[in-house]
Amino acid sequence: MLVLSSLSQASAQTLELVRALDWSEPPDWFGGLSSIEVSDDGMMFYTASDAGKLFQGEFLRDDDGVLRGVSNIIVRNLQREDGKELAKFETDTEGMALASNGDLYVSLEGVHYIFRYTDPFAAAVERLQDPAFLDFQRNSSMESLAIDKDGALYTMPERSGDLNRPFPIWRHRNGVWDQKLSLTRSGGMLPVGSDFGPDGRFYVLERKFHGLGGFSSRVRSFAVTEDNLTDELILLDTAPGTHDNLEGISIWRTEAGNIRATMVSDDNFRVFQKTEIVEYRLVP
């Protein structure tokens, strides 16, 4: 079942809400969606759940490209390199990145590694991990995963270990990890998703839990140099309760040349939360 809503005014500085969908399916295992990757034309998507399930689907859009629904959903359990389904302790998938060659990367929070798939419905072909990942806090590690135009992979933990410490960013290039970059922290926001846009900028989705007030969300974008994030722009900063627990973000460009940010919420399999897909357009 899908419930649609929209706003007539921009809800932040430079991102304007296009459409929000409440998405539900009958199976009791539906939900827990923490990541999303949208195809270049905005019509196909992947998302993965905290239960280790991978979803592939299509978006239904009107003539103006506004999101109207989802269809043709395929669901499979993610597999390890040996072709076996993820073990229960591995199923908390969080980040996702889609390379230009079609390879799909999925990060796992509880066990601190990343799987690479050439066929997302087959066995993983590679496991990426750095010894430093073993020091990540339990249930607070690689929520975020992104890949740039040159194929470098970027990931960061949800916690930095101190309220005054930036979030470390690990970058994987040519088989080697480095940790030259970091994300500044402010306002109690925690990073939960990231993506590189077609404009080459690094977009970071952050959230904060306000108890009964629900969640607030923030989207920042940056230019990336060899050893720094520069030119910070705060594109979205919502009031608590505007959306549910947004955790995944994908940046793409419409046929008309407009940049869209598609985000998905994690309902944590709780009846008082919801799975929500929201799309914003970047206002020039």
PDB file of C-alpha atoms in Angstrom:
ATOM      1  CA  MET A   1       0.000   0.000   0.000  1.00  0.00           C
ATOM      2  CA  LEU A   2       1.304   3.468  -0.898  1.00  0.00           C
ATOM      3  CA  VAL A   3       0.315   6.769   0.681  1.00  0.00           C
ATOM      4  CA  LEU A   4       1.379   9.964  -1.111  1.00  0.00           C
ATOM      5  CA  SER A   5       2.130  13.390   0.321  1.00  0.00           C
ATOM      6  CA  SER A   6       3.826  16.536  -0.887  1.00  0.00           C
ATOM      7  CA  LEU A   7       4.729  20.031   0.248  1.00  0.00           C
ATOM      8  CA  SER A   8       4.225  23.220  -1.713  1.00  0.00           C
ATOM      9  CA  GLN A   9       7.300  24.974  -0.327  1.00  0.00           C
ATOM     10  CA  ALA A  10      10.938  24.049   0.099  1.00  0.00           C
ATOM     11  CA  SER A  11      11.582  22.509   3.520  1.00  0.00           C
ATOM     12  CA  ALA A  12      15.228  23.589   3.661  1.00  0.00           C
ATOM     13  CA  GLN A  13      17.770  25.884   1.998  1.00  0.00           C
ATOM     14  CA  THR A  14      18.274  24.281  -1.391  1.00  0.00           C
ATOM     15  CA  LEU A  15      16.386  20.967  -1.441  1.00  0.00           C
ATOM     16  CA  GLU A  16      12.654  21.028  -2.208  1.00  0.00           C
ATOM     17  CA  LEU A  17      10.318  18.125  -1.519  1.00  0.00           C
ATOM     18  CA  VAL A  18       8.810  16.556  -4.627  1.00  0.00           C
ATOM     19  CA  ARG A  19       6.980  13.562  -3.181  1.00  0.00           C
ATOM     20  CA  ALA A  20       6.855  11.270  -0.155  1.00  0.00           C
ATOM     21  CA  LEU A  21       5.502   7.706  -0.308  1.00  0.00           C
ATOM     22  CA  ASP A  22       4.518   5.427   2.544  1.00  0.00           C
ATOM     23  CA  TRP A  23       5.420   1.944   1.319  1.00  0.00           C
ATOM     24  CA  SER A  24       4.116  -1.268   2.894  1.00  0.00           C
ATOM     25  CA  GLU A  25       3.947  -4.904   1.822  1.00  0.00           C
ATOM     26  CA  PRO A  26       1.999  -7.818   3.394  1.00  0.00           C
ATOM     27  CA  PRO A  27       4.936 -10.069   4.432  1.00  0.00           C
ATOM     28  CA  ASP A  28       5.924  -9.681   8.072  1.00  0.00           C
ATOM     29  CA  TRP A  29       9.598  -9.565   7.044  1.00  0.00           C
ATOM     30  CA  PHE A  30       9.122  -6.390   4.997  1.00  0.00           C
ATOM     31  CA  GLY A  31      10.838  -3.316   6.409  1.00  0.00           C
ATOM     32  CA  GLY A  32      14.161  -2.375   7.958  1.00  0.00           C
ATOM     33  CA  LEU A  33      15.363  -0.696   4.755  1.00  0.00           C
ATOM     34  CA  SER A  34      18.609   1.174   5.430  1.00  0.00           C
ATOM     35  CA  SER A  35      20.029   1.896   1.966  1.00  0.00           C
ATOM     36  CA  ILE A  36      18.985   2.734  -1.572  1.00  0.00           C
ATOM     37  CA  GLU A  37      20.587   3.021  -4.997  1.00  0.00           C
ATOM     38  CA  VAL A  38      18.646   4.472  -7.944  1.00  0.00           C
ATOM     39  CA  SER A  39      19.529   3.933 -11.609  1.00  0.00           C
ATOM     40  CA  ASP A  40      20.761   6.854 -13.711  1.00  0.00           C
ATOM     41  CA  ASP A  41      17.314   7.310 -15.275  1.00  0.00           C
ATOM     42  CA  GLY A  42      15.510   7.189 -11.915  1.00  0.00           C
ATOM     43  CA  MET A  43      13.379   4.183 -12.869  1.00  0.00           C
ATOM     44  CA  MET A  44      15.028   1.182 -11.165  1.00  0.00           C
ATOM     45  CA  PHE A  45      16.282   0.821  -7.595  1.00  0.00           C
ATOM     46  CA  TYR A  46      17.992  -1.502  -5.148  1.00  0.00           C
ATOM     47  CA  THR A  47      17.503  -1.444  -1.397  1.00  0.00           C
ATOM     48  CA  ALA A  48      18.533  -3.836   1.385  1.00  0.00           C
ATOM     49  CA  SER A  49      17.066  -4.611   4.777  1.00  0.00           C
ATOM     50  CA  ASP A  50      18.377  -5.213   8.277  1.00  0.00           C
ATOM     51  CA  ALA A  51      17.288  -8.826   7.766  1.00  0.00           C
ATOM     52  CA  GLY A  52      19.813  -9.401   4.964  1.00  0.00           C
ATOM     53  CA  LYS A  53      17.308  -9.180   2.112  1.00  0.00           C
ATOM     54  CA  LEU A  54      17.989  -7.414  -1.175  1.00  0.00           C
ATOM     55  CA  PHE A  55      15.121  -5.730  -3.028  1.00  0.00           C
ATOM     56  CA  GLN A  56      15.106  -4.790  -6.690  1.00  0.00           C
ATOM     57  CA  GLY A  57      12.179  -2.787  -8.015  1.00  0.00           C
ATOM     58  CA  GLU A  58      10.918  -0.168 -10.411  1.00  0.00           C
ATOM     59  CA  PHE A  59       9.498   3.274  -9.716  1.00  0.00           C
ATOM     60  CA  LEU A  60       6.232   4.372 -11.242  1.00  0.00           C
ATOM     61  CA  ARG A  61       6.345   8.025 -12.324  1.00  0.00           C
ATOM     62  CA  ASP A  62       3.971  10.437 -14.009  1.00  0.00           C
ATOM     63  CA  ASP A  63       4.798  12.428 -17.147  1.00  0.00           C
ATOM     64  CA  ASP A  64       6.617  15.017 -15.030  1.00  0.00           C
ATOM     65  CA  GLY A  65       8.793  12.359 -13.409  1.00  0.00           C
ATOM     66  CA  VAL A  66       7.045  12.631 -10.045  1.00  0.00           C
ATOM     67  CA  LEU A  67       7.131   9.430  -8.015  1.00  0.00           C
ATOM     68  CA  ARG A  68       3.762   7.625  -7.898  1.00  0.00           C
ATOM     69  CA  GLY A  69       4.538   4.124  -6.676  1.00  0.00           C
ATOM     70  CA  VAL A  70       6.729   1.027  -6.882  1.00  0.00           C
ATOM     71  CA  SER A  71       6.284  -2.163  -8.909  1.00  0.00           C
ATOM     72  CA  ASN A  72       7.943  -5.411 -10.040  1.00  0.00           C
ATOM     73  CA  ILE A  73       9.599  -6.040  -6.687  1.00  0.00           C
ATOM     74  CA  ILE A  74      12.085  -8.930  -6.552  1.00  0.00           C
ATOM     75  CA  VAL A  75      13.353 -10.033  -3.120  1.00  0.00           C
ATOM     76  CA  ARG A  76      16.268 -12.375  -2.453  1.00  0.00           C
ATOM     77  CA  ASN A  77      18.478 -13.166   0.533  1.00  0.00           C
ATOM     78  CA  LEU A  78      22.002 -11.801   0.167  1.00  0.00           C
ATOM     79  CA  GLN A  79      24.762 -14.407  -0.105  1.00  0.00           C
ATOM     80  CA  ARG A  80      28.335 -14.708   1.135  1.00  0.00           C
ATOM     81  CA  GLU A  81      31.246 -15.705  -1.121  1.00  0.00           C
ATOM     82  CA  ASP A  82      30.482 -19.404  -0.616  1.00  0.00           C
ATOM     83  CA  GLY A  83      26.951 -18.989  -1.970  1.00  0.00           C
ATOM     84  CA  LYS A  84      25.318 -19.463   1.436  1.00  0.00           C
ATOM     85  CA  GLU A  85      22.840 -16.918   2.729  1.00  0.00           C
ATOM     86  CA  LEU A  86      24.142 -14.425   5.264  1.00  0.00           C
ATOM     87  CA  ALA A  87      24.296 -15.838   8.762  1.00  0.00           C
ATOM     88  CA  LYS A  88      21.998 -14.239  11.327  1.00  0.00           C
ATOM     89  CA  PHE A  89      24.869 -12.265  12.885  1.00  0.00           C
ATOM     90  CA  GLU A  90      25.713 -10.840   9.428  1.00  0.00           C
ATOM     91  CA  THR A  91      22.299  -9.718   8.215  1.00  0.00           C
ATOM     92  CA  ASP A  92      22.349  -6.108   9.479  1.00  0.00           C
ATOM     93  CA  THR A  93      23.102  -4.510   6.112  1.00  0.00           C
ATOM     94  CA  GLU A  94      23.360  -0.722   6.178  1.00  0.00           C
ATOM     95  CA  GLY A  95      25.220   0.942   3.295  1.00  0.00           C
ATOM     96  CA  MET A  96      25.005   0.404  -0.449  1.00  0.00           C
ATOM     97  CA  ALA A  97      26.938   1.702  -3.463  1.00  0.00           C
ATOM     98  CA  LEU A  98      26.401   0.963  -7.160  1.00  0.00           C
ATOM     99  CA  ALA A  99      29.456   1.230  -9.407  1.00  0.00           C
ATOM    100  CA  SER A 100      29.318   2.402 -13.017  1.00  0.00           C
ATOM    101  CA  ASN A 101      30.098  -1.151 -14.198  1.00  0.00           C
ATOM    102  CA  GLY A 102      27.073  -2.534 -12.333  1.00  0.00           C
ATOM    103  CA  ASP A 103      28.940  -3.950  -9.330  1.00  0.00           C
ATOM    104  CA  LEU A 104      26.939  -3.580  -6.115  1.00  0.00           C
ATOM    105  CA  TYR A 105      28.637  -3.045  -2.749  1.00  0.00           C
ATOM    106  CA  VAL A 106      26.835  -3.697   0.544  1.00  0.00           C
ATOM    107  CA  SER A 107      28.230  -2.861   3.985  1.00  0.00           C
ATOM    108  CA  LEU A 108      27.377  -4.870   7.100  1.00  0.00           C
ATOM    109  CA  GLU A 109      27.199  -3.035  10.390  1.00  0.00           C
ATOM    110  CA  GLY A 110      27.556  -5.752  12.999  1.00  0.00           C
ATOM    111  CA  VAL A 111      30.550  -7.540  11.476  1.00  0.00           C
ATOM    112  CA  HIS A 112      32.282  -4.518   9.904  1.00  0.00           C
ATOM    113  CA  TYR A 113      32.922  -5.643   6.349  1.00  0.00           C
ATOM    114  CA  ILE A 114      31.716  -4.961   2.810  1.00  0.00           C
ATOM    115  CA  PHE A 115      30.622  -7.441   0.148  1.00  0.00           C
ATOM    116  CA  ARG A 116      31.012  -6.816  -3.584  1.00  0.00           C
ATOM    117  CA  TYR A 117      28.546  -8.404  -6.015  1.00  0.00           C
ATOM    118  CA  THR A 118      28.808  -8.620  -9.783  1.00  0.00           C
ATOM    119  CA  ASP A 119      25.357 -10.220  -9.697  1.00  0.00           C
ATOM    120  CA  PRO A 120      23.414  -8.997  -6.651  1.00  0.00           C
ATOM    121  CA  PHE A 121      21.288 -12.151  -6.596  1.00  0.00           C
ATOM    122  CA  ALA A 122      24.306 -14.491  -6.657  1.00  0.00           C
ATOM    123  CA  ALA A 123      27.251 -15.089  -4.341  1.00  0.00           C
ATOM    124  CA  ALA A 124      29.500 -12.208  -3.306  1.00  0.00           C
ATOM    125  CA  VAL A 125      32.754 -12.108  -5.257  1.00  0.00           C
ATOM    126  CA  GLU A 126      34.832 -10.156  -2.739  1.00  0.00           C
ATOM    127  CA  ARG A 127      34.941  -9.186   0.939  1.00  0.00           C
ATOM    128  CA  LEU A 128      36.526  -5.835   1.819  1.00  0.00           C
ATOM    129  CA  GLN A 129      37.774  -5.104   5.313  1.00  0.00           C
ATOM    130  CA  ASP A 130      40.482  -3.128   7.076  1.00  0.00           C
ATOM    131  CA  PRO A 131      41.932  -4.064  10.497  1.00  0.00           C
ATOM    132  CA  ALA A 132      40.867  -0.640  11.784  1.00  0.00           C
ATOM    133  CA  PHE A 133      37.219  -1.617  11.273  1.00  0.00           C
ATOM    134  CA  LEU A 134      37.499  -4.084  14.144  1.00  0.00           C
ATOM    135  CA  ASP A 135      37.651  -1.111  16.540  1.00  0.00           C
ATOM    136  CA  PHE A 136      34.271   0.227  15.416  1.00  0.00           C
ATOM    137  CA  GLN A 137      31.532   0.319  18.053  1.00  0.00           C
ATOM    138  CA  ARG A 138      29.027  -2.497  17.920  1.00  0.00           C
ATOM    139  CA  ASN A 139      25.874  -1.587  15.989  1.00  0.00           C
ATOM    140  CA  SER A 140      27.398   1.774  15.031  1.00  0.00           C
ATOM    141  CA  SER A 141      29.770   1.059  12.202  1.00  0.00           C
ATOM    142  CA  MET A 142      29.457   1.298   8.397  1.00  0.00           C
ATOM    143  CA  GLU A 143      26.032   2.869   7.930  1.00  0.00           C
ATOM    144  CA  SER A 144      27.350   4.891   4.993  1.00  0.00           C
ATOM    145  CA  LEU A 145      28.767   3.703   1.666  1.00  0.00           C
ATOM    146  CA  ALA A 146      29.476   5.631  -1.552  1.00  0.00           C
ATOM    147  CA  ILE A 147      31.544   5.265  -4.718  1.00  0.00           C
ATOM    148  CA  ASP A 148      33.017   8.086  -6.819  1.00  0.00           C
ATOM    149  CA  LYS A 149      33.379   8.339 -10.600  1.00  0.00           C
ATOM    150  CA  ASP A 150      36.862   6.806 -10.444  1.00  0.00           C
ATOM    151  CA  GLY A 151      35.634   3.737  -8.531  1.00  0.00           C
ATOM    152  CA  ALA A 152      36.988   4.691  -5.098  1.00  0.00           C
ATOM    153  CA  LEU A 153      34.798   3.443  -2.251  1.00  0.00           C
ATOM    154  CA  TYR A 154      34.038   5.621   0.787  1.00  0.00           C
ATOM    155  CA  THR A 155      32.640   4.457   4.128  1.00  0.00           C
ATOM    156  CA  MET A 156      32.354   5.827   7.659  1.00  0.00           C
ATOM    157  CA  PRO A 157      31.048   4.669  11.025  1.00  0.00           C
ATOM    158  CA  GLU A 158      27.916   6.113  12.609  1.00  0.00           C
ATOM    159  CA  ARG A 159      29.869   6.931  15.778  1.00  0.00           C
ATOM    160  CA  SER A 160      33.222   8.674  16.087  1.00  0.00           C
ATOM    161  CA  GLY A 161      33.895   7.764  19.710  1.00  0.00           C
ATOM    162  CA  ASP A 162      33.652  11.300  21.103  1.00  0.00           C
ATOM    163  CA  LEU A 163      31.170  14.171  20.740  1.00  0.00           C
ATOM    164  CA  ASN A 164      34.008  16.506  19.701  1.00  0.00           C
ATOM    165  CA  ARG A 165      35.701  14.097  17.296  1.00  0.00           C
ATOM    166  CA  PRO A 166      34.956  14.171  13.536  1.00  0.00           C
ATOM    167  CA  PHE A 167      33.700  11.020  11.857  1.00  0.00           C
ATOM    168  CA  PRO A 168      36.603   9.217  10.140  1.00  0.00           C
ATOM    169  CA  ILE A 169      36.113   8.372   6.464  1.00  0.00           C
ATOM    170  CA  TRP A 170      37.860   5.351   4.957  1.00  0.00           C
ATOM    171  CA  ARG A 171      38.569   5.327   1.222  1.00  0.00           C
ATOM    172  CA  HIS A 172      39.385   2.191  -0.794  1.00  0.00           C
ATOM    173  CA  ARG A 173      41.416   2.692  -3.987  1.00  0.00           C
ATOM    174  CA  ASN A 174      43.453   0.180  -5.981  1.00  0.00           C
ATOM    175  CA  GLY A 175      43.107  -2.423  -3.246  1.00  0.00           C
ATOM    176  CA  VAL A 176      44.351  -0.124  -0.465  1.00  0.00           C
ATOM    177  CA  TRP A 177      42.474   1.662   2.326  1.00  0.00           C
ATOM    178  CA  ASP A 178      43.383   5.162   3.512  1.00  0.00           C
ATOM    179  CA  GLN A 179      41.892   7.394   6.191  1.00  0.00           C
ATOM    180  CA  LYS A 180      42.800  10.927   5.126  1.00  0.00           C
ATOM    181  CA  LEU A 181      39.274  12.339   5.222  1.00  0.00           C
ATOM    182  CA  SER A 182      36.849  13.101   8.019  1.00  0.00           C
ATOM    183  CA  LEU A 183      33.352  14.542   8.420  1.00  0.00           C
ATOM    184  CA  THR A 184      32.738  17.368  10.886  1.00  0.00           C
ATOM    185  CA  ARG A 185      29.992  16.718  13.421  1.00  0.00           C
ATOM    186  CA  SER A 186      27.467  19.212  14.766  1.00  0.00           C
ATOM    187  CA  GLY A 187      23.983  19.443  16.183  1.00  0.00           C
ATOM    188  CA  GLY A 188      24.005  15.877  17.475  1.00  0.00           C
ATOM    189  CA  MET A 189      23.526  14.532  13.942  1.00  0.00           C
ATOM    190  CA  LEU A 190      24.885  11.091  12.992  1.00  0.00           C
ATOM    191  CA  PRO A 191      25.815  10.023   9.414  1.00  0.00           C
ATOM    192  CA  VAL A 192      23.652   7.187   8.078  1.00  0.00           C
ATOM    193  CA  GLY A 193      23.952   7.394   4.290  1.00  0.00           C
ATOM    194  CA  SER A 194      26.050   8.910   1.515  1.00  0.00           C
ATOM    195  CA  ASP A 195      26.378   9.065  -2.247  1.00  0.00           C
ATOM    196  CA  PHE A 196      28.316  10.838  -4.976  1.00  0.00           C
ATOM    197  CA  GLY A 197      26.082  12.854  -7.256  1.00  0.00           C
ATOM    198  CA  PRO A 198      26.399  13.293 -11.023  1.00  0.00           C
ATOM    199  CA  ASP A 199      27.850  16.727 -10.179  1.00  0.00           C
ATOM    200  CA  GLY A 200      30.795  14.995  -8.480  1.00  0.00           C
ATOM    201  CA  ARG A 201      29.856  16.225  -5.008  1.00  0.00           C
ATOM    202  CA  PHE A 202      29.758  14.011  -1.920  1.00  0.00           C
ATOM    203  CA  TYR A 203      26.283  14.002  -0.333  1.00  0.00           C
ATOM    204  CA  VAL A 204      25.873  12.888   3.286  1.00  0.00           C
ATOM    205  CA  LEU A 205      22.552  12.038   4.954  1.00  0.00           C
ATOM    206  CA  GLU A 206      22.465  12.501   8.733  1.00  0.00           C
ATOM    207  CA  ARG A 207      19.768  11.937  11.327  1.00  0.00           C
ATOM    208  CA  LYS A 208      18.974  12.642  14.958  1.00  0.00           C
ATOM    209  CA  PHE A 209      16.473  10.887  17.206  1.00  0.00           C
ATOM    210  CA  HIS A 210      14.261  13.135  19.347  1.00  0.00           C
ATOM    211  CA  GLY A 211      12.370  10.507  21.345  1.00  0.00           C
ATOM    212  CA  LEU A 212       8.622  10.988  21.021  1.00  0.00           C
ATOM    213  CA  GLY A 213       9.343  13.846  18.617  1.00  0.00           C
ATOM    214  CA  GLY A 214      10.624  11.411  16.024  1.00  0.00           C
ATOM    215  CA  PHE A 215      13.587  11.975  13.721  1.00  0.00           C
ATOM    216  CA  SER A 216      15.136  15.008  12.090  1.00  0.00           C
ATOM    217  CA  SER A 217      17.238  14.689   8.936  1.00  0.00           C
ATOM    218  CA  ARG A 218      20.039  16.721   7.409  1.00  0.00           C
ATOM    219  CA  VAL A 219      21.732  16.518   4.010  1.00  0.00           C
ATOM    220  CA  ARG A 220      25.100  18.158   3.425  1.00  0.00           C
ATOM    221  CA  SER A 221      27.212  18.118   0.277  1.00  0.00           C
ATOM    222  CA  PHE A 222      30.952  18.619  -0.158  1.00  0.00           C
ATOM    223  CA  ALA A 223      33.673  18.863  -2.727  1.00  0.00           C
ATOM    224  CA  VAL A 224      36.283  16.139  -2.116  1.00  0.00           C
ATOM    225  CA  THR A 225      40.030  16.675  -2.407  1.00  0.00           C
ATOM    226  CA  GLU A 226      42.817  14.212  -1.744  1.00  0.00           C
ATOM    227  CA  ASP A 227      42.814  14.898   1.985  1.00  0.00           C
ATOM    228  CA  ASN A 228      39.824  17.096   2.806  1.00  0.00           C
ATOM    229  CA  LEU A 229      36.109  17.741   2.435  1.00  0.00           C
ATOM    230  CA  THR A 230      35.583  21.355   1.324  1.00  0.00           C
ATOM    231  CA  ASP A 231      32.818  23.746   0.257  1.00  0.00           C
ATOM    232  CA  GLU A 232      30.230  22.431   2.723  1.00  0.00           C
ATOM    233  CA  LEU A 233      26.606  23.130   1.777  1.00  0.00           C
ATOM    234  CA  ILE A 234      23.677  22.375   4.084  1.00  0.00           C
ATOM    235  CA  LEU A 235      20.939  21.410   1.651  1.00  0.00           C
ATOM    236  CA  LEU A 236      18.289  20.030   3.985  1.00  0.00           C
ATOM    237  CA  ASP A 237      17.648  20.337   7.706  1.00  0.00           C
ATOM    238  CA  THR A 238      14.191  19.091   8.671  1.00  0.00           C
ATOM    239  CA  ALA A 239      12.207  19.613  11.818  1.00  0.00           C
ATOM    240  CA  PRO A 240      11.662  16.511  14.009  1.00  0.00           C
ATOM    241  CA  GLY A 241       8.853  14.350  12.668  1.00  0.00           C
ATOM    242  CA  THR A 242       8.972  15.674   9.087  1.00  0.00           C
ATOM    243  CA  HIS A 243       9.954  12.211   7.883  1.00  0.00           C
ATOM    244  CA  ASP A 244      10.546   8.870   9.540  1.00  0.00           C
ATOM    245  CA  ASN A 245      14.018   7.405  10.127  1.00  0.00           C
ATOM    246  CA  LEU A 246      15.699   8.275   6.804  1.00  0.00           C
ATOM    247  CA  GLU A 247      18.860   6.163   6.444  1.00  0.00           C
ATOM    248  CA  GLY A 248      19.578   5.645   2.736  1.00  0.00           C
ATOM    249  CA  ILE A 249      20.222   8.238   0.006  1.00  0.00           C
ATOM    250  CA  SER A 250      20.814   8.108  -3.746  1.00  0.00           C
ATOM    251  CA  ILE A 251      21.615  11.133  -5.940  1.00  0.00           C
ATOM    252  CA  TRP A 252      20.764  11.118  -9.655  1.00  0.00           C
ATOM    253  CA  ARG A 253      19.875  13.475 -12.506  1.00  0.00           C
ATOM    254  CA  THR A 254      16.589  13.656 -14.410  1.00  0.00           C
ATOM    255  CA  GLU A 255      16.367  13.765 -18.187  1.00  0.00           C
ATOM    256  CA  ALA A 256      15.726  17.507 -17.884  1.00  0.00           C
ATOM    257  CA  GLY A 257      19.039  17.916 -16.028  1.00  0.00           C
ATOM    258  CA  ASN A 258      17.721  18.385 -12.480  1.00  0.00           C
ATOM    259  CA  ILE A 259      19.429  16.619  -9.569  1.00  0.00           C
ATOM    260  CA  ARG A 260      17.182  14.496  -7.351  1.00  0.00           C
ATOM    261  CA  ALA A 261      17.859  13.022  -3.919  1.00  0.00           C
ATOM    262  CA  THR A 262      15.901   9.819  -3.239  1.00  0.00           C
ATOM    263  CA  MET A 263      15.875   8.638   0.376  1.00  0.00           C
ATOM    264  CA  VAL A 264      14.393   5.671   2.241  1.00  0.00           C
ATOM    265  CA  SER A 265      13.498   5.228   5.912  1.00  0.00           C
ATOM    266  CA  ASP A 266      14.222   2.291   8.192  1.00  0.00           C
ATOM    267  CA  ASP A 267      11.118   1.357  10.221  1.00  0.00           C
ATOM    268  CA  ASN A 268      13.166  -1.003  12.431  1.00  0.00           C
ATOM    269  CA  PHE A 269      10.313  -3.522  11.955  1.00  0.00           C
ATOM    270  CA  ARG A 270       8.211  -1.534  14.440  1.00  0.00           C
ATOM    271  CA  VAL A 271       4.487  -1.011  13.955  1.00  0.00           C
ATOM    272  CA  PHE A 272       4.658   2.632  15.059  1.00  0.00           C
ATOM    273  CA  GLN A 273       7.220   3.474  12.361  1.00  0.00           C
ATOM    274  CA  LYS A 274       6.895   3.340   8.587  1.00  0.00           C
ATOM    275  CA  THR A 275       8.880   2.653   5.459  1.00  0.00           C
ATOM    276  CA  GLU A 276       8.970   5.915   3.553  1.00  0.00           C
ATOM    277  CA  ILE A 277      10.497   6.840   0.193  1.00  0.00           C
ATOM    278  CA  VAL A 278      11.013  10.563  -0.260  1.00  0.00           C
ATOM    279  CA  GLU A 279      12.368  12.542  -3.193  1.00  0.00           C
ATOM    280  CA  TYR A 280      13.738  16.056  -3.165  1.00  0.00           C
ATOM    281  CA  ARG A 281      14.965  18.162  -6.069  1.00  0.00           C
ATOM    282  CA  LEU A 282      18.000  20.400  -5.867  1.00  0.00           C
ATOM    283  CA  VAL A 283      16.875  23.999  -6.298  1.00  0.00           C
ATOM    284  CA  PRO A 284      19.337  26.067  -8.405  1.00  0.00           C
TER     285      PRO A 284
END
